[in-house]
Amino acid sequence: MLTTVIGSYPQPDWLIDREKLRGSLPPRVRARELWRVEEPYLAAAQDDATALAIVDQERAGVDIVTDGEIRRESYSNRFATALEGFDIDNPAMVPGRAGGTNAVPRIVGKVRRTRPVEVDDLRFLRSHTDRTIKITLPGPFTMSQQASNEFYDDEAELAMDLAVAVSEEVRDLFEAGADIVQLDEPWLQSRADRAREFALPAIDRALAGAAGTTALHTCFGYAHVVHDRPSGYPFLAELAGCAADILAIEAAQPKLDPRLLEPIAGKTVVVGVLDLDDDAGVETPDEVARRIEAALTVIPEERLQVGPDCGMKYLPRDVAFGKLRALVEGARLATG
């Protein structure tokens, strides 16, 4: 049974101001004030921290590793703010997904990708591990909901142009050596009605013709930011027919009834078995094994992978590492 992370891993205190990070909503525009290291030294510092994140995953025994998203201020803004058509210097203030208000880019022109954004990140990851590697991109529906649309008459058209941009990046990431490319689509859950209108065609367009294994992650938001979880997913069964080869969902914190996985049991599924709430502590391998065994009542072992509920960005590094060790040991227990 393969173990994986979802995407992010904690950034070191010497690299990023974690107090500021934890005290604000995930940024949608650039948040350069979070970085402790000034230019021209920032890129080298991010490289060093990325190498540490990769080594931590390897030491813990994780099978499918990422770059930890160390160079990102949030899971989505590194890619989204690099696109043409986004005005990031004059943001709009809109209600946040978890309450409060957040600064978001304004869409002021046709959205286009003019250059590779994460290809160098992928090449760095490939050069630092011989394990299976995964890199993540924000999905087109989620990006369409994290901006103030002042250009497109039709929100579905915006999502489709974002899908084209994502598709171009996916192509280049596979050409650069990615084993898995994952789209992050948490806003499918918070805006399920809109998602039913136009999310799936955009997701399928983003993944069309992909030259390798693709994944889609959906959740209810970072546990540090969003504490209350519903007991089920408002937008999950719809994903059974989407183009992604793998679906990754959180299940530990919401204590998801494994029977709710039945509609997607035909896919390979990454089930979240690590609760990332601030007060959850580090699970024992036995606790992890029990969560895996529950998932195995619905998902066949050959199609089940396990990981954290979501990105581990907001956890202390020692807690994140302890959870990954428990993940790997729990998977061994569950599979004998």
Coordinates of C-alpha atoms in Angstrom, one line a residue:
M1 CA 0.0 0.0 0.0
L2 CA 1.6 3.3 -1.1
T3 CA 2.0 6.2 1.3
T4 CA 2.1 9.8 0.1
V5 CA 1.8 13.4 1.2
I6 CA -0.9 15.6 -0.2
G7 CA 1.5 18.4 -1.1
S8 CA 2.8 20.8 1.5
Y9 CA 5.3 20.2 4.3
P10 CA 6.2 22.7 7.1
Q11 CA 8.5 25.5 6.0
P12 CA 11.4 26.2 8.5
D13 CA 11.1 29.1 10.9
W14 CA 14.4 30.5 9.4
L15 CA 12.8 30.7 6.0
I16 CA 9.2 32.0 6.6
D17 CA 7.6 33.9 9.5
R18 CA 5.4 31.1 10.7
E19 CA 3.6 33.4 13.2
K20 CA 2.4 35.6 10.4
L21 CA 1.6 32.6 8.2
R22 CA -0.6 31.0 10.9
G23 CA -2.2 34.4 11.8
S24 CA -3.6 35.1 8.3
L25 CA -5.7 33.4 5.7
P26 CA -4.0 31.5 2.9
P27 CA -2.8 34.3 0.5
R28 CA -4.4 34.6 -3.0
V29 CA -2.1 37.3 -4.1
R30 CA 1.7 37.5 -3.3
A31 CA 2.7 37.7 0.3
R32 CA 6.4 38.5 0.2
E33 CA 6.3 39.8 3.7
L34 CA 6.1 36.3 5.0
W35 CA 9.7 35.4 3.9
R36 CA 12.5 36.0 6.4
V37 CA 15.2 35.8 3.7
E38 CA 15.7 38.7 1.4
E39 CA 16.5 38.7 -2.3
P40 CA 19.0 37.8 -3.8
Y41 CA 19.3 34.9 -1.3
L42 CA 15.7 33.7 -1.1
A43 CA 15.8 31.2 -4.0
A44 CA 18.9 29.5 -2.5
A45 CA 17.3 29.4 0.9
Q46 CA 14.1 27.9 -0.6
D47 CA 16.3 25.2 -2.3
D48 CA 17.9 24.3 1.0
A49 CA 14.5 24.0 2.7
T50 CA 13.1 22.0 -0.1
A51 CA 16.0 19.5 0.1
L52 CA 15.2 19.2 3.9
A53 CA 11.6 18.5 3.2
I54 CA 12.4 15.8 0.6
V55 CA 14.9 14.1 3.1
D56 CA 12.2 14.2 5.9
Q57 CA 9.8 12.4 3.6
E58 CA 12.4 9.8 2.7
R59 CA 13.5 9.3 6.3
A60 CA 9.9 8.7 7.3
G61 CA 9.6 6.1 4.6
V62 CA 7.0 7.8 2.4
D63 CA 6.7 6.2 -1.1
I64 CA 5.4 9.2 -3.1
V65 CA 7.2 12.5 -2.3
T66 CA 6.7 16.1 -3.2
D67 CA 8.8 19.2 -2.9
G68 CA 6.8 20.2 0.1
E69 CA 5.6 23.3 -1.7
I70 CA 8.3 25.1 0.2
R71 CA 8.6 27.9 -2.4
R72 CA 4.9 28.7 -2.1
E73 CA 3.1 31.2 0.2
S74 CA 0.0 29.1 -0.4
Y75 CA -0.9 26.1 -2.4
S76 CA -2.4 28.1 -5.2
N77 CA -0.9 31.6 -5.5
R78 CA 2.5 30.6 -7.0
F79 CA 0.8 29.4 -10.1
A80 CA -2.3 31.6 -10.3
T81 CA -0.4 34.9 -9.9
A82 CA 2.0 34.0 -12.7
L83 CA -0.9 34.0 -15.3
E84 CA -1.6 36.8 -17.7
G85 CA -4.9 38.5 -17.1
F86 CA -4.5 38.5 -13.3
D87 CA -4.0 41.9 -11.7
I88 CA -2.2 41.1 -8.4
D89 CA -1.1 44.6 -7.6
N90 CA -4.6 46.0 -7.2
P91 CA -6.5 43.2 -5.5
A92 CA -10.1 43.1 -4.5
M93 CA -11.3 42.3 -1.0
V94 CA -13.8 39.4 -0.9
P95 CA -15.3 37.1 1.8
G96 CA -12.9 34.3 2.7
R97 CA -13.9 30.6 2.5
A98 CA -13.4 30.3 6.2
G99 CA -14.8 33.7 7.2
G100 CA -13.2 37.1 7.2
T101 CA -12.1 38.9 4.1
N102 CA -9.1 38.1 1.9
A103 CA -7.3 40.0 -0.9
V104 CA -7.7 38.2 -4.3
P105 CA -6.5 39.0 -7.8
R106 CA -8.7 40.8 -10.2
I107 CA -9.3 39.2 -13.5
V108 CA -8.9 42.1 -16.0
G109 CA -8.1 40.3 -19.2
K110 CA -8.1 37.0 -21.0
V111 CA -6.3 34.4 -18.8
R112 CA -3.2 32.9 -20.4
R113 CA -0.1 31.0 -19.3
T114 CA 2.9 32.7 -20.8
R115 CA 5.7 30.6 -19.3
P116 CA 6.3 27.5 -17.3
V117 CA 5.7 28.2 -13.6
E118 CA 6.6 25.0 -11.6
V119 CA 8.9 23.1 -14.0
D120 CA 12.1 24.2 -12.3
D121 CA 10.6 23.1 -9.0
L122 CA 9.8 19.7 -10.5
R123 CA 13.3 19.4 -11.9
F124 CA 14.8 20.2 -8.5
L125 CA 12.6 17.5 -6.9
R126 CA 13.6 15.0 -9.5
S127 CA 17.3 15.6 -9.0
H128 CA 17.0 15.1 -5.2
T129 CA 15.2 11.7 -5.0
D130 CA 14.9 8.5 -6.8
R131 CA 11.4 7.8 -5.4
T132 CA 8.1 8.4 -7.1
I133 CA 7.5 12.1 -7.3
K134 CA 4.3 14.2 -7.4
I135 CA 3.8 17.9 -7.9
T136 CA 0.6 19.9 -7.3
L137 CA -1.2 22.6 -9.2
P138 CA -4.3 24.6 -8.2
G139 CA -7.3 23.3 -10.1
P140 CA -9.2 25.5 -12.6
F141 CA -12.5 25.6 -10.6
T142 CA -10.8 26.6 -7.4
M143 CA -8.8 29.3 -9.1
S144 CA -12.0 30.7 -10.7
Q145 CA -13.4 31.1 -7.2
Q146 CA -10.3 32.7 -5.7
A147 CA -10.4 35.8 -7.9
S148 CA -12.6 38.7 -8.6
N149 CA -13.9 38.3 -12.2
E150 CA -14.1 41.7 -13.9
F151 CA -13.6 40.5 -17.5
Y152 CA -15.5 37.4 -18.4
D153 CA -19.3 37.4 -18.9
D154 CA -19.4 33.7 -18.1
E155 CA -17.7 32.2 -15.1
A156 CA -17.6 28.9 -16.9
E157 CA -15.5 30.5 -19.7
L158 CA -13.1 31.8 -17.1
A159 CA -12.7 28.3 -15.6
M160 CA -12.1 26.8 -19.1
D161 CA -9.3 29.3 -19.9
L162 CA -7.8 28.5 -16.5
A163 CA -8.1 24.8 -17.5
V164 CA -6.1 25.5 -20.7
A165 CA -3.4 27.2 -18.7
V166 CA -3.3 24.2 -16.3
S167 CA -3.2 21.8 -19.1
E168 CA -0.1 23.5 -20.6
E169 CA 1.6 23.3 -17.3
V170 CA 0.7 19.6 -16.8
R171 CA 2.2 18.8 -20.2
D172 CA 5.5 20.5 -19.4
L173 CA 5.7 18.9 -15.9
F174 CA 5.4 15.4 -17.3
E175 CA 8.0 16.3 -20.0
A176 CA 10.3 17.4 -17.2
G177 CA 10.0 14.1 -15.3
A178 CA 6.9 14.2 -13.1
D179 CA 5.4 10.8 -12.2
I180 CA 2.2 12.2 -10.8
V181 CA 0.6 15.7 -11.3
Q182 CA -2.2 16.5 -8.8
L183 CA -4.8 19.2 -9.1
D184 CA -6.0 20.8 -5.8
E185 CA -9.7 21.5 -5.8
P186 CA -10.9 22.3 -2.3
W187 CA -13.5 24.8 -3.5
L188 CA -15.6 22.0 -5.0
Q189 CA -16.8 21.5 -1.5
S190 CA -17.5 25.0 -0.4
R191 CA -19.3 25.9 -3.7
A192 CA -20.8 22.6 -4.7
D193 CA -23.7 24.2 -6.6
R194 CA -21.4 26.2 -8.8
A195 CA -19.1 23.2 -9.2
R196 CA -22.0 21.2 -10.6
E197 CA -22.5 23.8 -13.2
F198 CA -19.0 23.9 -14.8
A199 CA -16.3 22.3 -12.6
L200 CA -16.1 18.9 -14.3
P201 CA -15.6 20.0 -17.9
A202 CA -12.9 22.4 -16.7
I203 CA -11.1 19.6 -14.7
D204 CA -11.3 17.2 -17.6
R205 CA -10.0 19.8 -20.0
A206 CA -7.1 20.5 -17.7
L207 CA -6.1 16.8 -17.6
A208 CA -6.9 16.0 -21.2
G209 CA -4.1 14.2 -23.0
A210 CA -1.9 14.0 -19.8
A211 CA 1.2 11.9 -20.4
G212 CA 1.3 10.4 -16.9
T213 CA -0.7 9.6 -13.8
T214 CA -3.0 12.4 -12.7
A215 CA -4.6 13.0 -9.3
L216 CA -7.2 15.4 -7.9
H217 CA -7.3 16.4 -4.2
T218 CA -10.4 17.8 -2.6
C219 CA -11.0 18.7 1.1
F220 CA -12.7 21.2 3.4
G221 CA -9.6 23.4 3.8
Y222 CA -6.5 23.5 6.0
A223 CA -7.4 22.1 9.5
H224 CA -5.6 25.1 11.1
V225 CA -8.0 27.5 9.3
V226 CA -11.2 25.5 9.1
H227 CA -12.1 23.6 12.3
D228 CA -15.6 22.4 11.6
R229 CA -16.1 19.6 9.1
P230 CA -19.4 18.3 7.7
S231 CA -20.0 14.5 8.0
G232 CA -20.0 14.0 4.3
Y233 CA -18.9 15.6 1.0
P234 CA -21.4 17.7 -1.0
F235 CA -19.4 17.1 -4.2
L236 CA -17.7 13.7 -4.3
A237 CA -19.8 11.1 -6.2
E238 CA -19.6 13.5 -9.2
L239 CA -15.8 12.9 -9.3
A240 CA -16.2 9.2 -10.0
G241 CA -16.2 9.9 -13.8
C242 CA -13.7 12.7 -13.9
A243 CA -10.4 12.4 -15.9
A244 CA -8.1 12.1 -12.9
D245 CA -6.7 8.6 -12.3
I246 CA -6.4 9.2 -8.5
L247 CA -8.8 10.9 -6.0
A248 CA -7.3 12.2 -2.7
I249 CA -9.7 13.1 0.1
E250 CA -9.6 13.9 3.7
A251 CA -11.3 11.4 6.0
A252 CA -9.6 11.4 9.4
Q253 CA -10.6 14.8 10.9
P254 CA -14.2 14.6 9.7
K255 CA -14.4 10.9 10.9
L256 CA -15.8 10.0 7.5
D257 CA -18.0 7.0 7.3
P258 CA -16.1 4.7 4.9
R259 CA -19.4 3.8 3.2
L260 CA -19.4 7.3 1.7
L261 CA -16.4 6.3 -0.4
E262 CA -18.5 3.7 -2.3
P263 CA -19.3 6.1 -5.3
I264 CA -15.6 6.6 -6.0
A265 CA -14.5 3.0 -5.2
G266 CA -13.7 2.4 -8.9
K267 CA -10.9 4.9 -8.7
T268 CA -7.5 4.7 -7.0
V269 CA -8.2 6.7 -3.8
V270 CA -5.8 8.4 -1.4
V271 CA -7.6 8.3 1.9
G272 CA -6.6 10.8 4.5
V273 CA -5.7 8.9 7.7
L274 CA -3.8 11.7 9.6
D275 CA -5.8 14.4 11.4
L276 CA -4.1 17.7 10.9
D277 CA -6.1 19.7 13.5
D278 CA -3.8 21.7 15.8
D279 CA -5.0 19.7 18.8
A280 CA -4.9 16.2 17.2
G281 CA -1.3 15.4 18.3
V282 CA 0.7 12.5 16.6
E283 CA -1.3 9.4 15.9
T284 CA 0.0 6.0 16.9
P285 CA 0.6 3.5 14.2
D286 CA -2.3 1.4 15.6
E287 CA -4.7 4.4 15.2
V288 CA -3.5 4.8 11.6
A289 CA -3.9 1.1 10.9
R290 CA -7.5 1.2 12.2
R291 CA -8.4 4.0 9.9
I292 CA -6.8 2.2 7.0
E293 CA -8.7 -1.0 7.8
A294 CA -12.0 0.9 7.8
A295 CA -11.2 2.3 4.3
L296 CA -10.3 -1.2 3.1
T297 CA -13.9 -2.3 3.8
V298 CA -14.8 -0.2 0.7
I299 CA -11.7 0.4 -1.4
P300 CA -9.7 -2.7 -2.5
E301 CA -6.2 -2.8 -1.3
E302 CA -4.7 -2.6 -4.8
R303 CA -6.5 0.8 -5.3
L304 CA -6.0 2.3 -1.8
Q305 CA -3.2 4.7 -1.0
V306 CA -3.0 6.6 2.3
G307 CA -1.7 10.0 3.4
P308 CA -2.5 13.0 5.5
D309 CA -5.9 14.7 5.2
C310 CA -4.5 17.7 3.6
G311 CA -1.3 19.7 3.2
M312 CA 0.9 19.7 6.4
K313 CA 2.1 23.4 5.9
Y314 CA 0.8 24.7 9.3
L315 CA 2.1 21.9 11.5
P316 CA 5.3 22.1 13.5
R317 CA 8.0 20.2 11.7
D318 CA 8.5 17.6 14.4
V319 CA 4.8 16.9 14.6
A320 CA 4.6 16.6 10.8
F321 CA 7.5 14.2 10.7
G322 CA 6.1 12.1 13.6
K323 CA 2.8 11.8 11.7
L324 CA 4.5 10.6 8.6
R325 CA 6.4 7.9 10.5
A326 CA 3.1 6.8 12.0
L327 CA 1.5 6.8 8.5
V328 CA 4.2 4.5 7.2
E329 CA 4.2 2.2 10.2
G330 CA 0.4 2.1 10.3
A331 CA 0.2 1.1 6.6
R332 CA 2.6 -1.8 7.3
L333 CA 0.4 -2.9 10.2
A334 CA -2.8 -2.7 8.2
T335 CA -1.4 -4.8 5.3
G336 CA 0.4 -7.4 7.5

